[in-house]
Coordinates of C-alpha atoms and ligand atoms in Angstrom, one line a residue:
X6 CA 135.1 154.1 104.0
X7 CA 136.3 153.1 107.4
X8 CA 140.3 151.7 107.6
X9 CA 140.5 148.1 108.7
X10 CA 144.0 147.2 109.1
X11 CA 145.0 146.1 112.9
X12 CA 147.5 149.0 113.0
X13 CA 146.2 152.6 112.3
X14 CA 148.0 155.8 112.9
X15 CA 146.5 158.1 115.5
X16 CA 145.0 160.3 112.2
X17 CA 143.8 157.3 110.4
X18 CA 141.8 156.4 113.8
X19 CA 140.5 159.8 114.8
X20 CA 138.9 159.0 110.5
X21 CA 137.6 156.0 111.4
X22 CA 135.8 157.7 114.2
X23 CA 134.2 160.2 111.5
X24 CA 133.4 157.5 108.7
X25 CA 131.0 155.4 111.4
X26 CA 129.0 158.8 112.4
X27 CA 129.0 160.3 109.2
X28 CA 125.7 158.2 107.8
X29 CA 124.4 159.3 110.9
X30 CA 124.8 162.5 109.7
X31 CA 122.4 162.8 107.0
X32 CA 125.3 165.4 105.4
X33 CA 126.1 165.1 101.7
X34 CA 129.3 163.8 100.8
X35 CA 130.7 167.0 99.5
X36 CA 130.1 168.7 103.0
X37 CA 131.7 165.1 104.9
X38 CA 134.8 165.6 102.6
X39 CA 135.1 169.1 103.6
X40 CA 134.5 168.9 107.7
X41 CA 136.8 165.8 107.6
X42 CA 139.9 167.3 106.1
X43 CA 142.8 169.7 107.7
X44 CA 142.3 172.8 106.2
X45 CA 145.7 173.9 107.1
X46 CA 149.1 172.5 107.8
X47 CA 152.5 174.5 108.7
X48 CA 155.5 172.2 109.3
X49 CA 158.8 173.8 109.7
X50 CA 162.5 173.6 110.9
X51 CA 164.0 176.1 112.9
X52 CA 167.3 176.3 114.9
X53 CA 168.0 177.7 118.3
X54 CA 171.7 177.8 120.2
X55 CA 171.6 175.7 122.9
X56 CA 174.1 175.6 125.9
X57 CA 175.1 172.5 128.1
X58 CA 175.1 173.3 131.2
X59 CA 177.8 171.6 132.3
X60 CA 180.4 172.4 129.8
X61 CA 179.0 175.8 129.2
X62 CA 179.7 175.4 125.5
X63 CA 177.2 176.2 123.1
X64 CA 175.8 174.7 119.7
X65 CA 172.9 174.9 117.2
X66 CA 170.0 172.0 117.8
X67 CA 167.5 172.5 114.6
X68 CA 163.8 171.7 116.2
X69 CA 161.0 170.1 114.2
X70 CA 157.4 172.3 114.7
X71 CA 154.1 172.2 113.5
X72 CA 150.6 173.9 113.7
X73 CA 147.8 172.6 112.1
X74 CA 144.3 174.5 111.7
X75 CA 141.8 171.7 111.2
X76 CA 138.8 173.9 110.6
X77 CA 137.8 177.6 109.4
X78 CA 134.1 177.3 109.7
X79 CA 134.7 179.5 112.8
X80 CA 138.0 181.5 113.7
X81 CA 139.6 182.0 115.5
X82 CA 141.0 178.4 115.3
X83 CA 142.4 176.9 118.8
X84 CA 144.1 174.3 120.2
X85 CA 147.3 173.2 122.4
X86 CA 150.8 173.0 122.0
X87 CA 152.6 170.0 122.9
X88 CA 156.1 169.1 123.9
X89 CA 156.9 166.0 123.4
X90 CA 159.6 163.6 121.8
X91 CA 156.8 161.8 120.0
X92 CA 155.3 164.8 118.0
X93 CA 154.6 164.1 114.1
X94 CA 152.4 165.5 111.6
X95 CA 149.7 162.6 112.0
X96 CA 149.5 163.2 115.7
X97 CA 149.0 167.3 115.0
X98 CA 146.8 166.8 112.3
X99 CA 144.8 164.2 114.7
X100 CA 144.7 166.6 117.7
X101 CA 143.6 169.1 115.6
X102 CA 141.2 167.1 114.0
X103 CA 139.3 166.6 117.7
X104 CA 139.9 170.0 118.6
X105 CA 137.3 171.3 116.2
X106 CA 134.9 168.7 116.8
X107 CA 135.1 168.8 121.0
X108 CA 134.6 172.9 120.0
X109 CA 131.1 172.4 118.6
X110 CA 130.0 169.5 121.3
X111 CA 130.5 172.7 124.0
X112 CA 129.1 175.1 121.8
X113 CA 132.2 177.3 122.2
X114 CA 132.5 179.0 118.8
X115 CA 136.3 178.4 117.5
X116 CA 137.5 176.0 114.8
X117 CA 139.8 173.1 115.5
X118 CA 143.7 173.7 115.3
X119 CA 146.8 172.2 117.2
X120 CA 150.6 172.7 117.3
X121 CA 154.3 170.6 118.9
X122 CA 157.3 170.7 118.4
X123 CA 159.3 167.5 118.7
X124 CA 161.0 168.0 122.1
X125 CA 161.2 166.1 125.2
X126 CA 161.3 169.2 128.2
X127 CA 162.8 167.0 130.6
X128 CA 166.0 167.2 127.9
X129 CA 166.3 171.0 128.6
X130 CA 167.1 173.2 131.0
X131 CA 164.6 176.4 131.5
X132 CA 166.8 179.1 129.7
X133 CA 166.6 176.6 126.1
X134 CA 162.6 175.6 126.7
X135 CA 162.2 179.4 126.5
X136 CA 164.5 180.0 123.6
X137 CA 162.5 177.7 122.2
X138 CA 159.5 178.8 122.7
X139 CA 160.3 182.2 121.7
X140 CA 161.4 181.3 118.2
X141 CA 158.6 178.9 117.8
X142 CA 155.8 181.8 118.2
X143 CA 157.6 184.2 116.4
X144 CA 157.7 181.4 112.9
X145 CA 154.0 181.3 114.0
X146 CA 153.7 184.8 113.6
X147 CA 156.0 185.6 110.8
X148 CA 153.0 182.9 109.0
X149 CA 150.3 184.2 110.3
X150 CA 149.4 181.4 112.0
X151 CA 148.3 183.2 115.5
X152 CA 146.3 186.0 116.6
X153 CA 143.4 186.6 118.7
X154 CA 141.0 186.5 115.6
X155 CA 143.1 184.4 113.8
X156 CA 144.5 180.8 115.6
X157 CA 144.6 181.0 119.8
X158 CA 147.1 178.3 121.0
X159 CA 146.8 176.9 124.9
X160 CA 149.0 174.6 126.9
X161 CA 148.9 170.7 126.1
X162 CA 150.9 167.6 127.0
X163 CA 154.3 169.1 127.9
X164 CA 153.5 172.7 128.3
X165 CA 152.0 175.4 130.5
X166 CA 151.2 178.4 132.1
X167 CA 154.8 179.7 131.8
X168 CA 155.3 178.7 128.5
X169 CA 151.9 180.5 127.3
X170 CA 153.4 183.9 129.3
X171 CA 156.5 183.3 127.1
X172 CA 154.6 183.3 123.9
X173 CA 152.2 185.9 124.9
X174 CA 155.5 187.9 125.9
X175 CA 156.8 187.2 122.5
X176 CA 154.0 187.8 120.7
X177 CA 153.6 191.1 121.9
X178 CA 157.3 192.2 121.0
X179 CA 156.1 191.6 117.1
X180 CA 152.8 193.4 117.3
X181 CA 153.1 195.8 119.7
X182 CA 150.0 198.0 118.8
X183 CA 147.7 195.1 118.6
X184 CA 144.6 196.2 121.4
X185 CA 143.6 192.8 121.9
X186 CA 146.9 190.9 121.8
X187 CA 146.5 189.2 125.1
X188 CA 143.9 187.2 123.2
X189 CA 146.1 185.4 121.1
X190 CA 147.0 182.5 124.0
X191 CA 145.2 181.3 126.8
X192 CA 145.9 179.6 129.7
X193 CA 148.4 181.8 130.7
X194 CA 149.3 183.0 134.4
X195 CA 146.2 184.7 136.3
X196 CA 149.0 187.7 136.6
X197 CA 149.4 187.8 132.9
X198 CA 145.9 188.1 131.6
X199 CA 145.2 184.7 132.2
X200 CA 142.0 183.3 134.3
X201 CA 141.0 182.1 137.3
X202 CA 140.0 178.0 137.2
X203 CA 142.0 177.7 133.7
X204 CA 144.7 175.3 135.2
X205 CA 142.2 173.0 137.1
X206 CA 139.5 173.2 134.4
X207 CA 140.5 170.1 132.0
X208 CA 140.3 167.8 135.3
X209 CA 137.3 169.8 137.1
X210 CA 135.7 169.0 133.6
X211 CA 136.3 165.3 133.6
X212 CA 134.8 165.3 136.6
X213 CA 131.9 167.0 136.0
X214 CA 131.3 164.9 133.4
X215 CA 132.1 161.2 135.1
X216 CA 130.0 162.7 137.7
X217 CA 127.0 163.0 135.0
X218 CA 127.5 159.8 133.5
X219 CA 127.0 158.4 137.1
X220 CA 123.9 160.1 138.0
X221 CA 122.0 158.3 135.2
X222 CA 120.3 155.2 137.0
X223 CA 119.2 153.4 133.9
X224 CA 123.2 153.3 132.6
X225 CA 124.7 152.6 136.1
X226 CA 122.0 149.5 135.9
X227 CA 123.2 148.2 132.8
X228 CA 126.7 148.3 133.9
X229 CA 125.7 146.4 137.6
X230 CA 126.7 149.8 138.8
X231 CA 125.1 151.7 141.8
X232 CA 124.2 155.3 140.8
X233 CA 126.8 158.3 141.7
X234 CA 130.2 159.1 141.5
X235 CA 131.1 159.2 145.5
X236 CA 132.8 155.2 145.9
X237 CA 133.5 154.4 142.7
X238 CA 136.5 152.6 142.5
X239 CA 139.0 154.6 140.1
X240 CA 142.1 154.2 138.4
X241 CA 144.5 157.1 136.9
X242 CA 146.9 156.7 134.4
X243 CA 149.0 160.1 133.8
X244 CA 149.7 162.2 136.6
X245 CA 150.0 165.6 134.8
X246 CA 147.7 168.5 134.6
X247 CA 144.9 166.6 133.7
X248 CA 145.2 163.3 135.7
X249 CA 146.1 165.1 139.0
X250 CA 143.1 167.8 138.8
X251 CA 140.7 164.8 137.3
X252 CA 141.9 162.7 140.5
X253 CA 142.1 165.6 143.2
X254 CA 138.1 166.7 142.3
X255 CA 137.0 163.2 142.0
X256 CA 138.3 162.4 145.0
X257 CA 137.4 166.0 147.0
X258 CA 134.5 166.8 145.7
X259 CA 132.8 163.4 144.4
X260 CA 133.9 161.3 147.2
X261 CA 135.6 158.7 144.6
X262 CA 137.9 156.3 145.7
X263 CA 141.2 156.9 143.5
X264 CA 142.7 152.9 144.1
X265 CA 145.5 154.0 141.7
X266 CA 147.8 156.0 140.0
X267 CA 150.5 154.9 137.0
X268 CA 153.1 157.6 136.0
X269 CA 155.6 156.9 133.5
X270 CA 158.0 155.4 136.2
X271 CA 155.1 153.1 137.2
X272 CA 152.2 152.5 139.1
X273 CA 150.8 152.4 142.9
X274 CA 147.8 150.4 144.1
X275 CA 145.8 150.6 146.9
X276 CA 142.6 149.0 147.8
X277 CA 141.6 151.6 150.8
X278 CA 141.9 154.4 148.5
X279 CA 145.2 156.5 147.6
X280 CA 145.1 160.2 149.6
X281 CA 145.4 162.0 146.2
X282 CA 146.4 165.7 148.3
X283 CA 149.5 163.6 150.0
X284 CA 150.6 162.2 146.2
X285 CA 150.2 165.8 145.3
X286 CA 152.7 166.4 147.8
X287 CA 155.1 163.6 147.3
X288 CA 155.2 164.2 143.8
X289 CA 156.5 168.0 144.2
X290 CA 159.0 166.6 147.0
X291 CA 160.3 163.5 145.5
X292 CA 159.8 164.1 141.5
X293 CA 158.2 160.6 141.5
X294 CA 154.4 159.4 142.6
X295 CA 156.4 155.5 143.5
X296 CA 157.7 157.5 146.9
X297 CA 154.1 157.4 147.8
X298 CA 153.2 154.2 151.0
X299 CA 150.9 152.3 148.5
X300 CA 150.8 148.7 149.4
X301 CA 151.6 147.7 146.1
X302 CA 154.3 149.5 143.8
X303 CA 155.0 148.0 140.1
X304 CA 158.1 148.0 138.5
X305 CA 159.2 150.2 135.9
X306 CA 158.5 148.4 132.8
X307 CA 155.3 147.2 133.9
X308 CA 153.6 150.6 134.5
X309 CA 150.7 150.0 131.5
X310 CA 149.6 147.5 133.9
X311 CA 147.5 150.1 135.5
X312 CA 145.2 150.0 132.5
X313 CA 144.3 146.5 133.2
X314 CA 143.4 146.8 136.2
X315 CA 139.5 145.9 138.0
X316 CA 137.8 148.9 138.6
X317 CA 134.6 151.0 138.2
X318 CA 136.2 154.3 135.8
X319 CA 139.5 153.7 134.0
X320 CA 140.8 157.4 133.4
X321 CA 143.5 157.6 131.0
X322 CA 145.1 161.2 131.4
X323 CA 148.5 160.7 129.8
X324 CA 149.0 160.0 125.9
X325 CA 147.5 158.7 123.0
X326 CA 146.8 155.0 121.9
X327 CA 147.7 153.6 125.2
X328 CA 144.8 151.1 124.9
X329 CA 145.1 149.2 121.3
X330 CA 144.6 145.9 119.9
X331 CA 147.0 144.3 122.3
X332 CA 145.8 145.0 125.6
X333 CA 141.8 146.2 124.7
X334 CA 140.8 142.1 125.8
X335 CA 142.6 142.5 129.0
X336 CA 140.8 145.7 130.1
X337 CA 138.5 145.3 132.8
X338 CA 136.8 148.5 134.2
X339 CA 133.0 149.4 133.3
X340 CA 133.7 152.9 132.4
X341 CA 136.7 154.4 130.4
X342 CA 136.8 158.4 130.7
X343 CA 139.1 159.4 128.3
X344 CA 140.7 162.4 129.7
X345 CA 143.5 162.3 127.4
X346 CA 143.5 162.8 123.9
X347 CA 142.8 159.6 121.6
X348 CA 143.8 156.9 124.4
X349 CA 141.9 154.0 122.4
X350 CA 142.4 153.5 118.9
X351 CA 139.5 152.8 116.6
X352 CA 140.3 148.9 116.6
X353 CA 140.5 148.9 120.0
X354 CA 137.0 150.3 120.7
X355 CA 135.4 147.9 118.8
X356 CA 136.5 145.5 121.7
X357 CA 136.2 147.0 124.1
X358 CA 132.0 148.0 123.4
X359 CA 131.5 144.5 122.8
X360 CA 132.9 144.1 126.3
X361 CA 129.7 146.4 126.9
X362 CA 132.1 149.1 128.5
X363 CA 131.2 152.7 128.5
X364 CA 133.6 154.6 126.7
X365 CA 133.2 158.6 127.6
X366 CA 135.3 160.5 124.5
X367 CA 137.0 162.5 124.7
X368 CA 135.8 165.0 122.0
X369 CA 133.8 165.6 125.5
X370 CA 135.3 164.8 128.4
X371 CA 138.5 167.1 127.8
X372 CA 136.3 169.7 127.0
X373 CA 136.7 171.3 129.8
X374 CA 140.3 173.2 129.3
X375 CA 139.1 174.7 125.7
X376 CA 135.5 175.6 128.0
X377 CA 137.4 177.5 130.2
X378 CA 140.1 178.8 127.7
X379 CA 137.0 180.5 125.6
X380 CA 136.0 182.5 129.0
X381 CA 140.0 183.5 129.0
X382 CA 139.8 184.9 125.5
X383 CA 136.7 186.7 126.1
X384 CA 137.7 188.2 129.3
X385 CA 140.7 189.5 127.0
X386 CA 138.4 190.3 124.6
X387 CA 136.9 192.6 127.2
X388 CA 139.7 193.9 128.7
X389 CA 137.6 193.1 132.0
X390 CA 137.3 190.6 134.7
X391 CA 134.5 188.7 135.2
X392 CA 132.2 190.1 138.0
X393 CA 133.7 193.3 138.3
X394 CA 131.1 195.2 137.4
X395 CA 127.9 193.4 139.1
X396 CA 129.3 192.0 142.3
X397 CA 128.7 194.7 144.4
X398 CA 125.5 195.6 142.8
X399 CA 124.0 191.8 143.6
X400 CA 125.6 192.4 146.9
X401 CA 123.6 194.8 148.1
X402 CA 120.2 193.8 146.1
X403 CA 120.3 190.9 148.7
X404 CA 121.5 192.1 151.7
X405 CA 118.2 194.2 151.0
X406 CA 116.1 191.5 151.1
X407 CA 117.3 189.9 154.3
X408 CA 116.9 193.4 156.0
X409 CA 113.0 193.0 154.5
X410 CA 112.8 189.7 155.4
X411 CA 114.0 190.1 159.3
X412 CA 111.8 193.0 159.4
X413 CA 109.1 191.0 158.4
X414 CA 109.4 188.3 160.4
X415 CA 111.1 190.4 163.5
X416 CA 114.4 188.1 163.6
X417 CA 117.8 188.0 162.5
X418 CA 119.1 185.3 160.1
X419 CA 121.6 183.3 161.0
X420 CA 125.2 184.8 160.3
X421 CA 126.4 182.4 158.1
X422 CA 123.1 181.7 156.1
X423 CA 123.1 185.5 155.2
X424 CA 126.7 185.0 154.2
X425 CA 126.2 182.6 151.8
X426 CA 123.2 183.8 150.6
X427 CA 124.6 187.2 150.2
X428 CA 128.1 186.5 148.9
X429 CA 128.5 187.6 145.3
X430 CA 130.4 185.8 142.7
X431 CA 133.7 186.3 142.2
X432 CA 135.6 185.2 138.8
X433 CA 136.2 181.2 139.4
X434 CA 132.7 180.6 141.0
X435 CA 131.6 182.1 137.6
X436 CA 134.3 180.2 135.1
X437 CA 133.3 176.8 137.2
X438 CA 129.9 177.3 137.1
X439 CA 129.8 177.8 133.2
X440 CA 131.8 175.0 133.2
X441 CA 130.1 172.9 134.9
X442 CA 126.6 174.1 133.2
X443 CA 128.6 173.2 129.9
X444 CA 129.5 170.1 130.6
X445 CA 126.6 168.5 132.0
X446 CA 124.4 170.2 128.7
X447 CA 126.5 168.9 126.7
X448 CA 126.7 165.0 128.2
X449 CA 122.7 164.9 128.0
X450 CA 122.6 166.1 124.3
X451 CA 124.8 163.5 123.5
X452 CA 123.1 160.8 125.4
X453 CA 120.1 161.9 123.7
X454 CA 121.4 161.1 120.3
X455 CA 123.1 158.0 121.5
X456 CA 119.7 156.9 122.8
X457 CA 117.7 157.8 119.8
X458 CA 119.8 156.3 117.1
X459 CA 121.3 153.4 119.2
X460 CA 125.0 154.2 118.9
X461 CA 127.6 154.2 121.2
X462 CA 128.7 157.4 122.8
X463 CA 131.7 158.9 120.5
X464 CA 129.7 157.9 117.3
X465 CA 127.0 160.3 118.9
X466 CA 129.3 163.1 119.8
X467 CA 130.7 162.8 116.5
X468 CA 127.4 162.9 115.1
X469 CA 126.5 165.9 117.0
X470 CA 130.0 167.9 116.0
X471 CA 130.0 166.6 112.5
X472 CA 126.2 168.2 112.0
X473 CA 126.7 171.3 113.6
X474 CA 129.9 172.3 112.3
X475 CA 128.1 171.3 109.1
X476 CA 125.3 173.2 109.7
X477 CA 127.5 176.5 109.7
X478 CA 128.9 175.4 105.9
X479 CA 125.6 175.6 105.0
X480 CA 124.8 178.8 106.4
X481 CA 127.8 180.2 104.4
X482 CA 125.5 179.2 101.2
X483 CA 128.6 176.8 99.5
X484 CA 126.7 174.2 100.6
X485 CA 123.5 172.3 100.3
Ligands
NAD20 P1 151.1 166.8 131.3 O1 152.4 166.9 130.6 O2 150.8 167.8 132.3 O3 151.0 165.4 132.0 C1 151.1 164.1 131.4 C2 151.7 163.1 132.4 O4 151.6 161.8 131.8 C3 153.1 163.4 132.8 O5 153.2 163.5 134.2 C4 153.9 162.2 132.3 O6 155.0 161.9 133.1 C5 152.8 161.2 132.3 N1 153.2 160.0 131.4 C6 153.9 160.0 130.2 N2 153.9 158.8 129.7 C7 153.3 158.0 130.6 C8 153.0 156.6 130.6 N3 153.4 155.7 129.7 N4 152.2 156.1 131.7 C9 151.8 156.9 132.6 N5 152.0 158.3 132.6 C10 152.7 158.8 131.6 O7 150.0 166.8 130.2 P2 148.5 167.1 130.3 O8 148.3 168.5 129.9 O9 148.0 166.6 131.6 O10 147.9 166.3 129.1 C11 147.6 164.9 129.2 C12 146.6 164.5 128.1 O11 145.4 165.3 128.2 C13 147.1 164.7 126.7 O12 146.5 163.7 125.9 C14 146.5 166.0 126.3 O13 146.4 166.1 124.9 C15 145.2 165.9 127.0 N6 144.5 167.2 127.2 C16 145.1 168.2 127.9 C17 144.5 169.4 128.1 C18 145.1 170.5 129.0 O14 144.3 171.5 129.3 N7 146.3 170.4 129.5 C19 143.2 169.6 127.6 C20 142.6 168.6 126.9 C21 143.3 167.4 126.7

């Protein structure tokens, strides 16, 4: 039974969410009960010495972790790790939760997991966030709770490239013979096994798949929207990994018009359009997106205002529940694209599609970073780059045909047509074009089934996840 109460916890949503697809699903009940729960769930305490850096004197902080392995109708299990002050066992178990269902709406073959530890980064100085780290993996590994075949963790809310080196790093210390042990995280540094188009490829994602949502005339009617992506008035809240790359491809490649931005420190507005590569830059400069010349710069304490501001797509890109019960009547955009994780609780979203808004989930949207984090693992896998061994090979296949075809027709072809013709793929054209082909499948499949059964788009995703994830108990033969 779905959970009524006004205020849910993040789990209790991300349940509610299952409970309206499941008689969608035409799954016993047995089978519901056993995709719905955590399979898994490590909680632990561990200490690390920390120094202040001003004092120079040292003492023991004890750190609160967690991993949680939603799934194990596929392993290895994956998901991020976040950082953040706010971490609790309902919010992993939540992530986690979504983890294994956005897996199967991708088709990438993992089941669900996700780990934090309850940290705030901006606390620590580099030397402790390592320490940290460090002793993290290695409670992870003295549990056997990672491992290329067993649970593959990836950067989140508060962590990244360098802290996936670190645990890679670490991890290797403890299982130094392991062949494949640069499997057992992704999104780590190009330089350290990682992969091209990793970092971009949560915000590349959501833009592929606003982009799709766009292109479908009959929708865009509905929502007394023009078809496309290119001047569509956005808005971005969270200027992280996700929000910038979402923003900086919407706006590059899609022609969007970003009109603004909220950070935690508050948000800009401008009408014209904000030049997302000069934030980009002001950001790095500064530390703060409010040094940007926007005509209009909120204060502080009024930076959730963003959400309610008029626009075409409304992309939250920063945390969890940000749009609840007490602001879902004031938002006012025709499309929401969750980029982050669980922006709208369940209560909320009962308002806001009686508002006849478009909520893209994001069991899909975000689909992107795990999409490209699957090519990582099986490019470690392989102990190979992508391309290396057929680049050359296409190469020279078409250069032969344009020698046939100028011979043929007894002239040369144009320098750069034969260049881009001939130019063979390297690794990133590769990872964003499967991304790319994976997103865009994926947003028609679940249209389809929205379509079919009338049901708003996460019910549809859900249903889709919830069957085939299903579908692969029953193949096991537990059950029927
Ligand atoms: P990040 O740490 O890189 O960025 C988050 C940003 O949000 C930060 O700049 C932070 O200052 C800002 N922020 C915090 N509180 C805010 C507030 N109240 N208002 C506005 N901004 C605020 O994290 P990220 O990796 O970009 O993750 C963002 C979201 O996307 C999370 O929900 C995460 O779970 C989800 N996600 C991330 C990935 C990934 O590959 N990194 C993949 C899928 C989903």
């Amino acid at each position: 039974m779905a959970k009524a109460q006004q205020t849910l916890t993040f789990y209790q949503s991300v349940e509610n969410y299952f409970e309206k697809a499941a008689p969608h699903t035409g799954l016993d009940r047995g089978l519901l009960d056993q995709i719905k729960v955590c399979n898994s769930i490590y909680a632990i305490h561990f200490p690390v010495e920390i120094r202040d850096p001003k004092t120079g004197k040292t003492s023991v902080k004890v750190f609160e972790g967690y991993r949680v392995q939603h799934s194990h109708h596929r392993l290895p299990t994956k998901g991020g790790i976040r950082f953040s002050n706010h971490v609790n066992q309902d919010e992993v178990m939540a992530l986690a939760t979504l983890m294994s269902y956005k897996c199967a709406i991708v088709h990438v073959p993992f089941g669900g997991a996700k780990g934090g530890v309850k940290v705030s980064p901006k606390d620590y100085d580099e030397e402790t966030l390592e320490k940290i780290t460090r002793r993290y993996t290695y409670e992870l590994v003295r549990r056997n709770f990672i491992g290329p075949s067993i649970d593959v963790p990836a950067p989140d809310y508060g962590t990244g490239e360098r802290e996936m080196a670190w645990i890679l790093d670490t991890y290797r210390t403890l299982r130094e013979n392991e062949l494949d042990a640069a499997g057992c995280v992704t999104g780590k540094p190009v330089n350290q096994f990682g992969i091209r188009g990793r970092t971009e490829a949560t915000g590349r994602g959501v833009f592929y798949g606003l982009r799709q949502a766009c292109d479908h005339v009959e929708d865009m009617k509905k929502l007394k929207l023009s078809p496309g992506i290119a001047g569509k008035r956005m808005v971005i809240q969270g200027f992280g990994n996700v929000g910038t790359y979402s923003a900086q491809i919407s706006q590059g490649e899609g022609d969007a018009l970003i009109i603004a931005v909220g950070e935690h420190d508050g948000y800009i507005y401008d009408e014209k359009g904000i030049d997302i590569q000069k934030l980009i830059a002001v950001k790095k400069e500064t530390g703060s997106i409010m040094n940007y010349p926007a005509s209009f710069k909120s204060k502080p304490e009024d930076r959730e205002k963003v959400l309610e501001l008029e626009c075409d797509i409304l992309v939250p890109a920063a945390l969890e529940e940000v749009i609840n019960v007490n602001n879902a009547k004031n938002i006012k955009a025709k499309i929401i694209g969750e980029a982050a994780n669980g922006p709208i609780t369940s209560v909320a979203e009962e308002i806001l599609l009686k508002k006849g808004i478009l909520i893209i989930p994001d069991v899909y949207l975000n689909a992107g970073g795990v999409t490209v984090s699957y090519f990582e693992w099986l490019k470690n896998l392989s102990h190979m780059r992508f391309g290396r061994m057929d680049k050359r090979y296409r190469q020279q296949g078409r250069e032969g045909i344009i020698g046939l075809v100028e011979s043929m027709v007894g002239r040369k072809v144009p320098e750069d047509m034969v260049h881009k013709f001939v130019k063979g793929a390297d690794e990133v054209d590769l990872v964003r074009s499967g991304l790319e082909e994976s997103m865009i499948n994926s947003y028609n499949i679940t249209r389809n089934i929205m379509k079919e059964k009338n049901i708003d788009m996460r019910t549809a995703a859900f249903v889709n996840a919830v069957q085939l994830i299903g579908q692969d108990y029953q193949s096991m033969g537990i059950f029927p």
